[in-house]
């Protein structure tokens, strides 16, 4: 599997928590989760409630991103 080279702050916003992928920036007020505390994307307000499987999948994906 290849390394993700895109915007790291987008991943934090997708999970809704700080993943500390941009080490120094995540500790300051410049962190994107502080500025925009909503998920990325055009149709943010139309997203539905996540299923139980979706919650488990997001949790495992977040843990993979933190360790990689």
CSV table of C-alpha atoms in Angstrom, one decimal:
chain,number,residue,atom,x,y,z
A,1,UNK,CA,0.0,0.0,0.0
A,2,UNK,CA,1.3,3.4,-0.9
A,3,UNK,CA,1.8,6.4,1.4
A,4,UNK,CA,-0.9,9.1,1.4
A,5,UNK,CA,0.6,12.3,0.1
A,6,UNK,CA,-2.5,14.5,0.1
A,7,UNK,CA,-3.7,17.0,2.7
A,8,UNK,CA,-3.1,15.5,6.1
A,9,UNK,CA,-5.5,17.9,7.9
A,10,UNK,CA,-8.3,16.5,5.8
A,11,UNK,CA,-7.9,13.1,7.4
A,12,UNK,CA,-8.2,14.7,10.9
A,13,UNK,CA,-11.3,16.6,9.9
A,14,UNK,CA,-12.8,13.4,8.4
A,15,UNK,CA,-12.3,11.5,11.7
A,16,UNK,CA,-13.4,14.5,13.8
A,17,UNK,CA,-10.4,14.3,16.1
A,18,UNK,CA,-6.7,15.3,16.0
A,19,UNK,CA,-4.6,12.5,14.6
A,20,UNK,CA,-1.4,14.6,15.0
A,21,UNK,CA,-0.2,13.9,11.5
A,22,UNK,CA,1.4,17.3,11.1
A,23,UNK,CA,3.4,17.2,14.4
A,24,UNK,CA,4.0,20.9,15.3
A,25,UNK,CA,1.0,22.4,13.6
A,26,UNK,CA,-1.5,20.1,15.4
A,27,UNK,CA,-0.4,21.7,18.7
A,28,UNK,CA,-1.1,25.3,17.7
A,29,UNK,CA,-4.3,27.2,17.0
A,30,UNK,CA,-3.5,26.9,13.3
A,31,UNK,CA,-4.7,23.3,13.2
A,32,UNK,CA,-7.6,22.8,10.7
A,33,UNK,CA,-9.7,20.9,13.2
A,34,UNK,CA,-9.7,24.1,15.4
A,35,UNK,CA,-10.7,26.3,12.5
A,36,UNK,CA,-13.1,24.1,10.7
A,37,UNK,CA,-14.7,21.5,13.0
A,38,UNK,CA,-16.7,19.8,10.3
A,39,UNK,CA,-15.9,17.0,7.8
A,40,UNK,CA,-14.5,17.9,4.4
A,41,UNK,CA,-16.5,17.8,1.2
A,42,UNK,CA,-19.2,19.8,-0.6
A,43,UNK,CA,-22.3,18.1,0.8
A,44,UNK,CA,-21.4,18.0,4.4
A,45,UNK,CA,-24.9,18.7,5.7
A,46,UNK,CA,-26.5,15.9,3.7
A,47,UNK,CA,-24.4,13.1,5.3
A,48,UNK,CA,-26.4,10.5,7.1
A,49,UNK,CA,-25.8,8.7,10.4
A,50,UNK,CA,-23.0,6.1,10.2
A,51,UNK,CA,-23.8,2.4,10.6
A,52,UNK,CA,-22.2,0.2,13.3
A,53,UNK,CA,-19.9,-1.2,10.6
A,54,UNK,CA,-19.0,2.2,9.4
A,55,UNK,CA,-18.0,3.3,12.9
A,56,UNK,CA,-15.8,0.3,13.4
A,57,UNK,CA,-14.2,0.8,10.0
A,58,UNK,CA,-13.5,4.5,10.7
A,59,UNK,CA,-12.0,3.6,14.1
A,60,UNK,CA,-9.6,1.0,12.6
A,61,UNK,CA,-8.7,3.3,9.7
A,62,UNK,CA,-7.8,6.1,12.1
A,63,UNK,CA,-5.6,3.8,14.1
A,64,UNK,CA,-3.8,2.8,10.9
A,65,UNK,CA,-3.2,6.4,10.0
A,66,UNK,CA,-1.7,7.2,13.3
A,67,UNK,CA,0.8,4.3,13.3
A,68,UNK,CA,1.8,4.6,9.6
